[in-house]
Amino acid sequence: MRSIASCFCLSKAKQTPGLEEHAVLASETAFKINEIEALHIMFEQLSSSIVDDGRIHKEEFLLALFDCSSKKNLLAERLFNLFDLKANGVIEFGEFVRTLSIFHPDAPKADKIAFTFKLYDPRQTGYIEREELKTMVLATLSESELSISDEDVEAIIDKTLQEADLNGDGKIDPEEWKELVAKYPSLIKNMTLPYLRDITLAFPSFVMETKVADSDLVC
């Protein structure tokens, strides 16, 4: 990821305000500068859907992701919290791009694994414990509009812990999660959004032109 994006460093030439951040984001993520400019348009649309203040509030995030702004959705709230890197209740543009980059097809697999581990560790203990696993399994089933018996839910959790908890301490640590994903790659299937590779197709004007000239980029 960095080997491609690391060339997007601004020279000392005078730049239009705001473009430096785009260049920094390009150097730190899987996106190119013109793709980040396209993402900025998307961000502006999302961040002004309810409160027009240049930041994405939880209600706006829920509305965009799950077509609801007030309905309680644990999965959506966990995703919002993971995008909200500063934990200040809103998603700023840099947070939006950096987190969305994890879903890029070219993002490192390790980043995707780490993200899903955090998703299943809402208490941020560094482990996925049984109750956390159960909570997220139920949230996923609810979002998928699937209904299964309590016995079947417990069976899913028992089987997952049996396979993942290699040291038998009753919880899943990051290394054990990594081993489980290696065995069942579908666990991170939703962590890749193919359209992010062609994000500029949604904003054609960015394909052939960008506000940052090639002469302002140094490798």
Short mmCIF file of N, CA, C and O in Angstrom, two decimals, residues 33-109:
data_model
loop_
_atom_site.label_atom_id
_atom_site.label_comp_id
_atom_site.label_asym_id
_atom_site.label_seq_id
_atom_site.Cartn_x
_atom_site.Cartn_y
_atom_site.Cartn_z
N ILE A 33 -4.46 10.66 -4.85
CA ILE A 33 -4.98 11.99 -4.56
C ILE A 33 -6.30 12.25 -5.28
O ILE A 33 -7.24 12.79 -4.68
N ASN A 34 -6.41 11.88 -6.56
CA ASN A 34 -7.66 12.15 -7.26
C ASN A 34 -8.82 11.34 -6.67
O ASN A 34 -9.96 11.78 -6.67
N GLU A 35 -8.51 10.17 -6.13
CA GLU A 35 -9.54 9.36 -5.48
C GLU A 35 -9.96 9.99 -4.16
O GLU A 35 -11.15 9.95 -3.80
N ILE A 36 -9.01 10.57 -3.45
CA ILE A 36 -9.33 11.25 -2.19
C ILE A 36 -10.18 12.48 -2.45
O ILE A 36 -11.10 12.79 -1.68
N GLU A 37 -9.92 13.18 -3.55
CA GLU A 37 -10.76 14.32 -3.91
C GLU A 37 -12.19 13.87 -4.21
O GLU A 37 -13.16 14.55 -3.86
N ALA A 38 -12.31 12.71 -4.86
CA ALA A 38 -13.65 12.17 -5.12
C ALA A 38 -14.32 11.77 -3.81
O ALA A 38 -15.52 12.01 -3.61
N LEU A 39 -13.55 11.18 -2.89
CA LEU A 39 -14.09 10.81 -1.58
C LEU A 39 -14.52 12.05 -0.80
O LEU A 39 -15.46 11.99 -0.01
N HIS A 40 -13.84 13.17 -1.04
CA HIS A 40 -14.21 14.40 -0.33
C HIS A 40 -15.60 14.87 -0.75
O HIS A 40 -16.37 15.38 0.07
N ILE A 41 -15.92 14.68 -2.02
CA ILE A 41 -17.27 15.02 -2.49
C ILE A 41 -18.29 14.13 -1.79
O ILE A 41 -19.33 14.59 -1.31
N MET A 42 -17.98 12.83 -1.74
CA MET A 42 -18.87 11.90 -1.05
C MET A 42 -19.03 12.30 0.42
O MET A 42 -20.14 12.30 0.97
N PHE A 43 -17.91 12.65 1.05
CA PHE A 43 -17.93 13.03 2.47
C PHE A 43 -18.80 14.26 2.68
O PHE A 43 -19.58 14.33 3.64
N GLU A 44 -18.67 15.25 1.80
CA GLU A 44 -19.47 16.47 1.93
C GLU A 44 -20.95 16.18 1.83
O GLU A 44 -21.77 16.77 2.54
N GLN A 45 -21.31 15.24 0.97
CA GLN A 45 -22.72 14.86 0.83
C GLN A 45 -23.23 14.18 2.10
O GLN A 45 -24.31 14.48 2.60
N LEU A 46 -22.41 13.26 2.64
CA LEU A 46 -22.81 12.54 3.84
C LEU A 46 -22.87 13.47 5.06
O LEU A 46 -23.79 13.37 5.88
N SER A 47 -21.88 14.35 5.16
CA SER A 47 -21.77 15.19 6.35
C SER A 47 -22.78 16.34 6.37
O SER A 47 -22.86 17.07 7.37
N SER A 48 -23.51 16.53 5.30
CA SER A 48 -24.51 17.61 5.26
C SER A 48 -25.93 17.08 5.16
O SER A 48 -26.87 17.85 4.99
N SER A 49 -26.08 15.75 5.30
CA SER A 49 -27.42 15.17 5.13
C SER A 49 -28.38 15.55 6.25
O SER A 49 -29.59 15.63 6.05
N ILE A 50 -27.85 15.79 7.45
CA ILE A 50 -28.69 16.21 8.59
C ILE A 50 -28.15 17.49 9.21
O ILE A 50 -28.87 18.47 9.37
N VAL A 51 -26.87 17.46 9.58
CA VAL A 51 -26.21 18.63 10.17
C VAL A 51 -25.07 19.04 9.24
O VAL A 51 -24.12 18.30 9.05
N ASP A 52 -25.19 20.23 8.66
CA ASP A 52 -24.19 20.68 7.68
C ASP A 52 -23.04 21.39 8.39
O ASP A 52 -22.96 22.61 8.43
N ASP A 53 -22.12 20.58 8.96
CA ASP A 53 -21.00 21.17 9.69
C ASP A 53 -19.65 20.58 9.29
O ASP A 53 -18.65 20.75 9.98
N GLY A 54 -19.62 19.84 8.16
CA GLY A 54 -18.37 19.29 7.69
C GLY A 54 -17.89 18.08 8.44
O GLY A 54 -16.72 17.67 8.30
N ARG A 55 -18.76 17.47 9.25
CA ARG A 55 -18.42 16.26 9.99
C ARG A 55 -19.60 15.30 9.90
O ARG A 55 -20.75 15.72 9.82
N ILE A 56 -19.32 14.01 9.93
CA ILE A 56 -20.40 13.02 9.87
C ILE A 56 -20.81 12.65 11.29
O ILE A 56 -20.01 12.11 12.06
N HIS A 57 -22.06 12.95 11.61
CA HIS A 57 -22.60 12.58 12.92
C HIS A 57 -23.17 11.17 12.85
O HIS A 57 -23.41 10.63 11.77
N LYS A 58 -23.38 10.58 14.00
CA LYS A 58 -23.84 9.19 14.04
C LYS A 58 -25.15 9.02 13.28
O LYS A 58 -25.33 8.04 12.55
N GLU A 59 -26.05 9.98 13.42
CA GLU A 59 -27.33 9.88 12.71
C GLU A 59 -27.14 9.87 11.20
O GLU A 59 -27.84 9.15 10.48
N GLU A 60 -26.21 10.66 10.72
CA GLU A 60 -25.92 10.71 9.29
C GLU A 60 -25.27 9.41 8.83
O GLU A 60 -25.54 8.92 7.73
N PHE A 61 -24.42 8.85 9.66
CA PHE A 61 -23.76 7.58 9.35
C PHE A 61 -24.79 6.46 9.25
O PHE A 61 -24.77 5.66 8.32
N LEU A 62 -25.71 6.42 10.22
CA LEU A 62 -26.76 5.39 10.22
C LEU A 62 -27.67 5.54 9.00
O LEU A 62 -28.07 4.56 8.39
N LEU A 63 -27.97 6.79 8.66
CA LEU A 63 -28.84 7.06 7.52
C LEU A 63 -28.20 6.59 6.22
O LEU A 63 -28.85 5.99 5.36
N ALA A 64 -26.90 6.84 6.08
CA ALA A 64 -26.20 6.46 4.85
C ALA A 64 -25.98 4.97 4.76
O ALA A 64 -26.11 4.37 3.69
N LEU A 65 -25.68 4.34 5.90
CA LEU A 65 -25.29 2.93 5.88
C LEU A 65 -26.48 1.99 5.98
O LEU A 65 -26.52 0.94 5.33
N PHE A 66 -27.45 2.37 6.82
CA PHE A 66 -28.56 1.46 7.07
C PHE A 66 -29.93 2.10 6.82
O PHE A 66 -30.94 1.55 7.24
N ASP A 67 -29.94 3.27 6.17
CA ASP A 67 -31.18 3.93 5.80
C ASP A 67 -32.07 4.21 7.01
O ASP A 67 -33.28 4.09 6.95
N CYS A 68 -31.42 4.53 8.13
CA CYS A 68 -32.18 4.91 9.32
C CYS A 68 -31.29 5.84 10.14
O CYS A 68 -30.08 5.70 10.14
N SER A 69 -31.89 6.79 10.83
CA SER A 69 -31.10 7.73 11.62
C SER A 69 -31.33 7.61 13.11
O SER A 69 -30.56 8.13 13.91
N SER A 70 -32.39 6.91 13.50
CA SER A 70 -32.71 6.83 14.92
C SER A 70 -32.84 5.40 15.43
O SER A 70 -32.69 5.14 16.62
N LYS A 71 -33.09 4.46 14.55
CA LYS A 71 -33.25 3.07 14.96
C LYS A 71 -31.94 2.53 15.52
O LYS A 71 -30.88 2.69 14.93
N LYS A 72 -32.00 1.92 16.69
CA LYS A 72 -30.80 1.39 17.33
C LYS A 72 -30.28 0.21 16.52
O LYS A 72 -31.00 -0.73 16.22
N ASN A 73 -29.02 0.26 16.18
CA ASN A 73 -28.39 -0.80 15.40
C ASN A 73 -26.97 -0.97 15.93
O ASN A 73 -26.10 -0.13 15.69
N LEU A 74 -26.76 -2.04 16.67
CA LEU A 74 -25.48 -2.25 17.34
C LEU A 74 -24.33 -2.37 16.35
O LEU A 74 -23.25 -1.80 16.57
N LEU A 75 -24.55 -3.08 15.25
CA LEU A 75 -23.50 -3.24 14.26
C LEU A 75 -23.09 -1.90 13.66
O LEU A 75 -21.89 -1.60 13.52
N ALA A 76 -24.07 -1.07 13.34
CA ALA A 76 -23.78 0.25 12.77
C ALA A 76 -23.07 1.12 13.79
O ALA A 76 -22.15 1.87 13.44
N GLU A 77 -23.46 1.03 15.04
CA GLU A 77 -22.82 1.84 16.08
C GLU A 77 -21.37 1.41 16.30
O GLU A 77 -20.50 2.25 16.55
N ARG A 78 -21.11 0.12 16.21
CA ARG A 78 -19.73 -0.34 16.34
C ARG A 78 -18.89 0.17 15.17
O ARG A 78 -17.76 0.61 15.36
N LEU A 79 -19.44 0.14 13.97
CA LEU A 79 -18.72 0.65 12.81
C LEU A 79 -18.46 2.15 12.97
O LEU A 79 -17.36 2.62 12.67
N PHE A 80 -19.47 2.87 13.44
CA PHE A 80 -19.29 4.31 13.64
C PHE A 80 -18.15 4.57 14.62
O PHE A 80 -17.29 5.43 14.38
N ASN A 81 -18.14 3.84 15.71
CA ASN A 81 -17.10 4.03 16.73
C ASN A 81 -15.70 3.73 16.18
O ASN A 81 -14.72 4.37 16.58
N LEU A 82 -15.61 2.78 15.27
CA LEU A 82 -14.31 2.44 14.68
C LEU A 82 -13.86 3.49 13.66
O LEU A 82 -12.67 3.70 13.46
N PHE A 83 -14.82 4.14 13.00
CA PHE A 83 -14.49 5.24 12.10
C PHE A 83 -14.10 6.48 12.92
O PHE A 83 -13.25 7.26 12.50
N ASP A 84 -14.73 6.65 14.07
CA ASP A 84 -14.50 7.82 14.94
C ASP A 84 -13.21 7.61 15.74
O ASP A 84 -13.23 7.33 16.94
N LEU A 85 -12.08 7.76 15.07
CA LEU A 85 -10.78 7.44 15.67
C LEU A 85 -10.47 8.32 16.88
O LEU A 85 -9.78 7.88 17.80
N LYS A 86 -10.95 9.56 16.88
CA LYS A 86 -10.70 10.46 18.01
C LYS A 86 -11.70 10.27 19.15
O LYS A 86 -11.55 10.88 20.20
N ALA A 87 -12.70 9.43 18.91
CA ALA A 87 -13.73 9.16 19.93
C ALA A 87 -14.38 10.45 20.44
O ALA A 87 -14.64 10.60 21.64
N ASN A 88 -14.67 11.36 19.50
CA ASN A 88 -15.31 12.62 19.90
C ASN A 88 -16.74 12.73 19.39
O ASN A 88 -17.33 13.82 19.38
N GLY A 89 -17.30 11.62 18.94
CA GLY A 89 -18.71 11.60 18.56
C GLY A 89 -19.02 11.99 17.13
O GLY A 89 -20.19 12.00 16.73
N VAL A 90 -17.99 12.32 16.34
CA VAL A 90 -18.18 12.67 14.93
C VAL A 90 -17.04 12.07 14.12
O VAL A 90 -15.98 11.72 14.66
N ILE A 91 -17.27 11.93 12.81
CA ILE A 91 -16.23 11.42 11.91
C ILE A 91 -15.73 12.57 11.05
O ILE A 91 -16.50 13.18 10.30
N GLU A 92 -14.46 12.89 11.17
CA GLU A 92 -13.85 13.93 10.36
C GLU A 92 -13.33 13.32 9.07
O GLU A 92 -13.21 12.10 8.95
N PHE A 93 -12.98 14.17 8.11
CA PHE A 93 -12.61 13.66 6.79
C PHE A 93 -11.41 12.72 6.84
O PHE A 93 -11.41 11.67 6.21
N GLY A 94 -10.39 13.07 7.59
CA GLY A 94 -9.21 12.21 7.69
C GLY A 94 -9.55 10.85 8.26
O GLY A 94 -9.05 9.81 7.79
N GLU A 95 -10.42 10.82 9.26
CA GLU A 95 -10.85 9.55 9.86
C GLU A 95 -11.63 8.72 8.84
O GLU A 95 -11.47 7.50 8.76
N PHE A 96 -12.48 9.41 8.09
CA PHE A 96 -13.29 8.75 7.07
C PHE A 96 -12.42 8.05 6.03
O PHE A 96 -12.61 6.88 5.72
N VAL A 97 -11.41 8.76 5.52
CA VAL A 97 -10.54 8.21 4.49
C VAL A 97 -9.66 7.09 5.03
O VAL A 97 -9.53 6.03 4.42
N ARG A 98 -9.05 7.32 6.19
CA ARG A 98 -8.15 6.32 6.75
C ARG A 98 -8.87 5.01 7.07
O ARG A 98 -8.33 3.93 6.82
N THR A 99 -10.07 5.11 7.61
CA THR A 99 -10.81 3.88 7.94
C THR A 99 -11.36 3.22 6.69
O THR A 99 -11.30 1.99 6.55
N LEU A 100 -11.88 4.03 5.77
CA LEU A 100 -12.42 3.47 4.53
C LEU A 100 -11.33 2.77 3.73
O LEU A 100 -11.59 1.78 3.03
N SER A 101 -10.11 3.23 3.87
CA SER A 101 -8.98 2.62 3.15
C SER A 101 -8.79 1.16 3.51
O SER A 101 -8.32 0.36 2.69
N ILE A 102 -9.18 0.79 4.73
CA ILE A 102 -9.05 -0.60 5.17
C ILE A 102 -9.94 -1.52 4.31
O ILE A 102 -9.63 -2.69 4.11
N PHE A 103 -11.01 -0.94 3.75
CA PHE A 103 -11.94 -1.71 2.92
C PHE A 103 -11.50 -1.75 1.45
O PHE A 103 -12.15 -2.39 0.64
N HIS A 104 -10.43 -1.06 1.13
CA HIS A 104 -9.93 -1.03 -0.25
C HIS A 104 -9.40 -2.41 -0.64
O HIS A 104 -8.78 -3.10 0.18
N PRO A 105 -9.64 -2.85 -1.87
CA PRO A 105 -9.14 -4.16 -2.32
C PRO A 105 -7.63 -4.34 -2.15
O PRO A 105 -7.16 -5.46 -1.98
N ASP A 106 -6.89 -3.24 -2.20
CA ASP A 106 -5.43 -3.33 -2.10
C ASP A 106 -4.91 -3.14 -0.68
O ASP A 106 -3.69 -3.16 -0.46
N ALA A 107 -5.81 -2.95 0.28
CA ALA A 107 -5.38 -2.77 1.67
C ALA A 107 -4.81 -4.08 2.21
O ALA A 107 -5.25 -5.17 1.83
N PRO A 108 -3.82 -4.01 3.09
CA PRO A 108 -3.23 -5.24 3.65
C PRO A 108 -4.27 -6.10 4.36
O PRO A 108 -5.13 -5.58 5.08
N LYS A 109 -4.15 -7.38 4.17
CA LYS A 109 -5.06 -8.32 4.83
C LYS A 109 -4.97 -8.19 6.34
O LYS A 109 -5.98 -8.32 7.05
#
